Amino acid sequence: MEPVTLTVAATAAIIGGVSAFAFRAKRRWHGLLRQLARERSWHFVAGGVFRVAKVVGREEARTLTVTTTSDGNTLYTRIDVEGPFDGVELVRGEGISSRVKKVFSGPDVSVGIPDFDAAIELRGDPRAVLARLDGEGRERVSHLVKDSNWSLIEGKMSVTRSGYIKTFPE
């Protein structure tokens, strides 16, 4: 067999193996989504060629969506929670954009704990923000921001983690 033919054959075999692995992982993920939908009485949306599968449900006054997204190289699981977060407009990890924003729109809400205030950007009605960020609330927010790509922006909370997650937070 010629080297070019051998290279093409090897490449095809690798692509086929990767595709089969990806297909099995996707099928397992769809099974997990279906199970989540059954357990919570939510709605499973199968997706299609240009749409990803997802689960959509309601808990109290909030709509939750569990889906996947990709940056072209890495697959991410994303959980979005839309609903009333009365008086809280924004909660996310501090970064360059938040520091620039403070120059033009003033400081964010401070809880009075220097390490927390330096790591987390808070916007909204100060009383509402502080009421939600008691000791347990601060601990949860710190953990979420540190552990994953987490934010609450304009009434939508999003948690994004690399890969398919196998368990879902309460």
PDB file of C-alpha atoms in Angstrom:
ATOM      1  CA  MET A   1       0.000   0.000   0.000  1.00  0.00           C
ATOM      2  CA  GLU A   2       1.300   3.470  -0.867  1.00  0.00           C
ATOM      3  CA  PRO A   3       2.160   5.865   1.986  1.00  0.00           C
ATOM      4  CA  VAL A   4      -0.527   8.369   0.913  1.00  0.00           C
ATOM      5  CA  THR A   5      -3.201   5.668   0.795  1.00  0.00           C
ATOM      6  CA  LEU A   6      -2.044   4.348   4.171  1.00  0.00           C
ATOM      7  CA  THR A   7      -2.184   7.857   5.662  1.00  0.00           C
ATOM      8  CA  VAL A   8      -5.694   8.456   4.284  1.00  0.00           C
ATOM      9  CA  ALA A   9      -6.871   5.073   5.565  1.00  0.00           C
ATOM     10  CA  ALA A  10      -5.376   5.690   9.021  1.00  0.00           C
ATOM     11  CA  THR A  11      -6.909   9.177   9.170  1.00  0.00           C
ATOM     12  CA  ALA A  12     -10.325   7.812   8.154  1.00  0.00           C
ATOM     13  CA  ALA A  13     -10.081   5.124  10.838  1.00  0.00           C
ATOM     14  CA  ILE A  14      -9.188   7.724  13.486  1.00  0.00           C
ATOM     15  CA  ILE A  15     -12.031  10.028  12.422  1.00  0.00           C
ATOM     16  CA  GLY A  16     -14.431   7.087  12.427  1.00  0.00           C
ATOM     17  CA  GLY A  17     -13.313   6.078  15.935  1.00  0.00           C
ATOM     18  CA  VAL A  18     -13.610   9.627  17.264  1.00  0.00           C
ATOM     19  CA  SER A  19     -17.046  10.026  15.624  1.00  0.00           C
ATOM     20  CA  ALA A  20     -18.250   6.741  17.129  1.00  0.00           C
ATOM     21  CA  PHE A  21     -16.989   7.828  20.568  1.00  0.00           C
ATOM     22  CA  ALA A  22     -18.660  11.249  20.195  1.00  0.00           C
ATOM     23  CA  PHE A  23     -21.910   9.621  19.050  1.00  0.00           C
ATOM     24  CA  ARG A  24     -21.958   7.289  22.093  1.00  0.00           C
ATOM     25  CA  ALA A  25     -21.213  10.200  24.447  1.00  0.00           C
ATOM     26  CA  LYS A  26     -23.968  12.268  22.841  1.00  0.00           C
ATOM     27  CA  ARG A  27     -26.428   9.361  23.134  1.00  0.00           C
ATOM     28  CA  ARG A  28     -25.561   8.922  26.841  1.00  0.00           C
ATOM     29  CA  TRP A  29     -26.010  12.687  27.335  1.00  0.00           C
ATOM     30  CA  HIS A  30     -29.450  12.568  25.699  1.00  0.00           C
ATOM     31  CA  GLY A  31     -30.339   9.690  28.030  1.00  0.00           C
ATOM     32  CA  LEU A  32     -29.316  11.783  31.042  1.00  0.00           C
ATOM     33  CA  LEU A  33     -31.363  14.725  29.773  1.00  0.00           C
ATOM     34  CA  ARG A  34     -34.405  12.478  29.256  1.00  0.00           C
ATOM     35  CA  GLN A  35     -33.975  11.081  32.776  1.00  0.00           C
ATOM     36  CA  LEU A  36     -33.739  14.599  34.231  1.00  0.00           C
ATOM     37  CA  ALA A  37     -36.886  15.610  32.316  1.00  0.00           C
ATOM     38  CA  ARG A  38     -38.787  12.554  33.633  1.00  0.00           C
ATOM     39  CA  GLU A  39     -37.648  13.021  37.233  1.00  0.00           C
ATOM     40  CA  ARG A  40     -38.574  16.700  37.330  1.00  0.00           C
ATOM     41  CA  SER A  41     -41.609  16.558  34.976  1.00  0.00           C
ATOM     42  CA  TRP A  42     -39.799  18.881  32.582  1.00  0.00           C
ATOM     43  CA  HIS A  43     -39.752  18.916  28.771  1.00  0.00           C
ATOM     44  CA  PHE A  44     -37.003  17.203  26.713  1.00  0.00           C
ATOM     45  CA  VAL A  45     -36.262  18.813  23.308  1.00  0.00           C
ATOM     46  CA  ALA A  46     -34.374  16.390  21.047  1.00  0.00           C
ATOM     47  CA  GLY A  47     -32.626  19.043  18.957  1.00  0.00           C
ATOM     48  CA  GLY A  48     -31.634  18.494  15.343  1.00  0.00           C
ATOM     49  CA  VAL A  49     -29.008  19.287  12.781  1.00  0.00           C
ATOM     50  CA  PHE A  50     -28.559  22.932  13.812  1.00  0.00           C
ATOM     51  CA  ARG A  51     -30.019  22.761  17.340  1.00  0.00           C
ATOM     52  CA  VAL A  52     -28.727  21.005  20.430  1.00  0.00           C
ATOM     53  CA  ALA A  53     -30.834  18.825  22.708  1.00  0.00           C
ATOM     54  CA  LYS A  54     -32.026  20.476  25.885  1.00  0.00           C
ATOM     55  CA  VAL A  55     -34.340  20.152  28.849  1.00  0.00           C
ATOM     56  CA  VAL A  56     -36.617  23.028  29.832  1.00  0.00           C
ATOM     57  CA  GLY A  57     -38.553  23.147  33.081  1.00  0.00           C
ATOM     58  CA  ARG A  58     -40.051  25.370  35.736  1.00  0.00           C
ATOM     59  CA  GLU A  59     -39.267  25.438  39.426  1.00  0.00           C
ATOM     60  CA  GLU A  60     -41.361  27.892  41.410  1.00  0.00           C
ATOM     61  CA  ALA A  61     -41.221  31.159  39.403  1.00  0.00           C
ATOM     62  CA  ARG A  62     -38.060  30.317  37.467  1.00  0.00           C
ATOM     63  CA  THR A  63     -37.476  28.691  34.062  1.00  0.00           C
ATOM     64  CA  LEU A  64     -34.465  26.358  33.871  1.00  0.00           C
ATOM     65  CA  THR A  65     -32.730  25.172  30.695  1.00  0.00           C
ATOM     66  CA  VAL A  66     -30.015  22.495  30.562  1.00  0.00           C
ATOM     67  CA  THR A  67     -28.133  22.269  27.263  1.00  0.00           C
ATOM     68  CA  THR A  68     -24.687  22.070  25.706  1.00  0.00           C
ATOM     69  CA  THR A  69     -22.587  24.637  23.914  1.00  0.00           C
ATOM     70  CA  SER A  70     -19.187  24.536  22.233  1.00  0.00           C
ATOM     71  CA  ASP A  71     -16.399  26.935  21.375  1.00  0.00           C
ATOM     72  CA  GLY A  72     -15.354  24.709  18.462  1.00  0.00           C
ATOM     73  CA  ASN A  73     -12.822  22.753  20.516  1.00  0.00           C
ATOM     74  CA  THR A  74     -14.457  22.020  23.854  1.00  0.00           C
ATOM     75  CA  LEU A  75     -17.969  20.945  24.738  1.00  0.00           C
ATOM     76  CA  TYR A  76     -19.626  22.655  27.700  1.00  0.00           C
ATOM     77  CA  THR A  77     -22.744  21.899  29.707  1.00  0.00           C
ATOM     78  CA  ARG A  78     -24.757  25.027  30.421  1.00  0.00           C
ATOM     79  CA  ILE A  79     -27.553  25.506  32.952  1.00  0.00           C
ATOM     80  CA  ASP A  80     -29.555  28.733  32.601  1.00  0.00           C
ATOM     81  CA  VAL A  81     -32.040  29.914  35.221  1.00  0.00           C
ATOM     82  CA  GLU A  82     -34.368  32.745  34.212  1.00  0.00           C
ATOM     83  CA  GLY A  83     -36.618  34.321  36.714  1.00  0.00           C
ATOM     84  CA  PRO A  84     -37.052  36.938  39.322  1.00  0.00           C
ATOM     85  CA  PHE A  85     -33.901  37.706  41.269  1.00  0.00           C
ATOM     86  CA  ASP A  86     -35.588  40.700  42.882  1.00  0.00           C
ATOM     87  CA  GLY A  87     -33.260  43.685  43.039  1.00  0.00           C
ATOM     88  CA  VAL A  88     -30.140  41.751  41.981  1.00  0.00           C
ATOM     89  CA  GLU A  89     -28.945  42.804  38.519  1.00  0.00           C
ATOM     90  CA  LEU A  90     -25.484  41.297  38.229  1.00  0.00           C
ATOM     91  CA  VAL A  91     -23.253  38.855  40.129  1.00  0.00           C
ATOM     92  CA  ARG A  92     -20.059  37.549  38.518  1.00  0.00           C
ATOM     93  CA  GLY A  93     -16.345  37.190  39.056  1.00  0.00           C
ATOM     94  CA  GLU A  94     -14.307  40.391  38.904  1.00  0.00           C
ATOM     95  CA  GLY A  95     -12.346  40.924  35.718  1.00  0.00           C
ATOM     96  CA  ILE A  96     -10.911  43.620  33.483  1.00  0.00           C
ATOM     97  CA  SER A  97     -14.357  44.569  32.091  1.00  0.00           C
ATOM     98  CA  SER A  98     -15.811  45.031  35.573  1.00  0.00           C
ATOM     99  CA  ARG A  99     -12.889  47.240  36.599  1.00  0.00           C
ATOM    100  CA  VAL A 100     -13.357  49.411  33.493  1.00  0.00           C
ATOM    101  CA  LYS A 101     -17.115  49.548  34.156  1.00  0.00           C
ATOM    102  CA  LYS A 102     -16.465  50.908  37.669  1.00  0.00           C
ATOM    103  CA  VAL A 103     -14.563  53.856  36.179  1.00  0.00           C
ATOM    104  CA  PHE A 104     -17.671  54.944  34.242  1.00  0.00           C
ATOM    105  CA  SER A 105     -20.600  53.755  36.369  1.00  0.00           C
ATOM    106  CA  GLY A 106     -19.187  53.862  39.879  1.00  0.00           C
ATOM    107  CA  PRO A 107     -18.396  51.147  42.399  1.00  0.00           C
ATOM    108  CA  ASP A 108     -20.414  47.965  42.742  1.00  0.00           C
ATOM    109  CA  VAL A 109     -22.193  46.838  45.914  1.00  0.00           C
ATOM    110  CA  SER A 110     -19.782  45.957  48.722  1.00  0.00           C
ATOM    111  CA  VAL A 111     -20.529  43.343  51.402  1.00  0.00           C
ATOM    112  CA  GLY A 112     -17.672  44.624  53.582  1.00  0.00           C
ATOM    113  CA  ILE A 113     -15.430  41.559  53.265  1.00  0.00           C
ATOM    114  CA  PRO A 114     -12.317  42.658  51.310  1.00  0.00           C
ATOM    115  CA  ASP A 115     -11.471  39.260  49.739  1.00  0.00           C
ATOM    116  CA  PHE A 116     -15.070  38.680  48.604  1.00  0.00           C
ATOM    117  CA  ASP A 117     -15.510  42.260  47.336  1.00  0.00           C
ATOM    118  CA  ALA A 118     -12.260  42.009  45.342  1.00  0.00           C
ATOM    119  CA  ALA A 119     -13.297  38.707  43.710  1.00  0.00           C
ATOM    120  CA  ILE A 120     -17.013  39.262  42.982  1.00  0.00           C
ATOM    121  CA  GLU A 121     -18.771  42.087  41.098  1.00  0.00           C
ATOM    122  CA  LEU A 122     -22.234  42.893  42.518  1.00  0.00           C
ATOM    123  CA  ARG A 123     -24.805  45.262  41.009  1.00  0.00           C
ATOM    124  CA  GLY A 124     -28.383  46.050  41.950  1.00  0.00           C
ATOM    125  CA  ASP A 125     -30.334  47.398  44.884  1.00  0.00           C
ATOM    126  CA  PRO A 126     -27.804  47.232  47.758  1.00  0.00           C
ATOM    127  CA  ARG A 127     -30.454  46.060  50.283  1.00  0.00           C
ATOM    128  CA  ALA A 128     -31.601  43.229  47.990  1.00  0.00           C
ATOM    129  CA  VAL A 129     -28.063  42.158  47.148  1.00  0.00           C
ATOM    130  CA  LEU A 130     -26.945  42.169  50.794  1.00  0.00           C
ATOM    131  CA  ALA A 131     -30.098  40.324  51.909  1.00  0.00           C
ATOM    132  CA  ARG A 132     -29.276  37.436  49.540  1.00  0.00           C
ATOM    133  CA  LEU A 133     -25.593  37.338  50.435  1.00  0.00           C
ATOM    134  CA  ASP A 134     -25.622  36.253  54.052  1.00  0.00           C
ATOM    135  CA  GLY A 135     -22.802  33.902  55.122  1.00  0.00           C
ATOM    136  CA  GLU A 136     -24.224  30.885  53.268  1.00  0.00           C
ATOM    137  CA  GLY A 137     -25.061  32.945  50.170  1.00  0.00           C
ATOM    138  CA  ARG A 138     -21.536  34.382  49.989  1.00  0.00           C
ATOM    139  CA  GLU A 139     -20.036  30.918  50.391  1.00  0.00           C
ATOM    140  CA  ARG A 140     -22.186  29.513  47.561  1.00  0.00           C
ATOM    141  CA  VAL A 141     -21.409  32.407  45.208  1.00  0.00           C
ATOM    142  CA  SER A 142     -17.675  32.190  45.976  1.00  0.00           C
ATOM    143  CA  HIS A 143     -17.697  28.445  45.325  1.00  0.00           C
ATOM    144  CA  LEU A 144     -19.665  28.762  42.070  1.00  0.00           C
ATOM    145  CA  VAL A 145     -17.504  31.562  40.677  1.00  0.00           C
ATOM    146  CA  LYS A 146     -14.317  29.689  41.606  1.00  0.00           C
ATOM    147  CA  ASP A 147     -15.516  26.228  40.492  1.00  0.00           C
ATOM    148  CA  SER A 148     -17.156  27.078  37.171  1.00  0.00           C
ATOM    149  CA  ASN A 149     -18.056  29.829  34.766  1.00  0.00           C
ATOM    150  CA  TRP A 150     -21.003  31.252  36.747  1.00  0.00           C
ATOM    151  CA  SER A 151     -22.841  34.555  36.448  1.00  0.00           C
ATOM    152  CA  LEU A 152     -26.159  36.271  37.055  1.00  0.00           C
ATOM    153  CA  ILE A 153     -26.781  38.992  34.482  1.00  0.00           C
ATOM    154  CA  GLU A 154     -30.093  40.808  33.900  1.00  0.00           C
ATOM    155  CA  GLY A 155     -32.294  38.168  35.525  1.00  0.00           C
ATOM    156  CA  LYS A 156     -30.536  35.149  33.992  1.00  0.00           C
ATOM    157  CA  MET A 157     -28.208  32.957  36.024  1.00  0.00           C
ATOM    158  CA  SER A 158     -25.840  30.747  34.008  1.00  0.00           C
ATOM    159  CA  VAL A 159     -23.500  27.965  35.089  1.00  0.00           C
ATOM    160  CA  THR A 160     -21.168  26.515  32.445  1.00  0.00           C
ATOM    161  CA  ARG A 161     -18.841  23.551  32.972  1.00  0.00           C
ATOM    162  CA  SER A 162     -16.530  21.729  30.603  1.00  0.00           C
ATOM    163  CA  GLY A 163     -17.834  18.400  29.268  1.00  0.00           C
ATOM    164  CA  TYR A 164     -21.079  16.579  29.959  1.00  0.00           C
ATOM    165  CA  ILE A 165     -22.071  16.837  33.610  1.00  0.00           C
ATOM    166  CA  LYS A 166     -23.463  13.686  35.189  1.00  0.00           C
ATOM    167  CA  THR A 167     -25.250  15.139  38.226  1.00  0.00           C
ATOM    168  CA  PHE A 168     -27.338  18.261  38.434  1.00  0.00           C
ATOM    169  CA  PRO A 169     -27.173  20.786  41.295  1.00  0.00           C
ATOM    170  CA  GLU A 170     -30.274  21.371  43.379  1.00  0.00           C
TER     171      GLU A 170
END
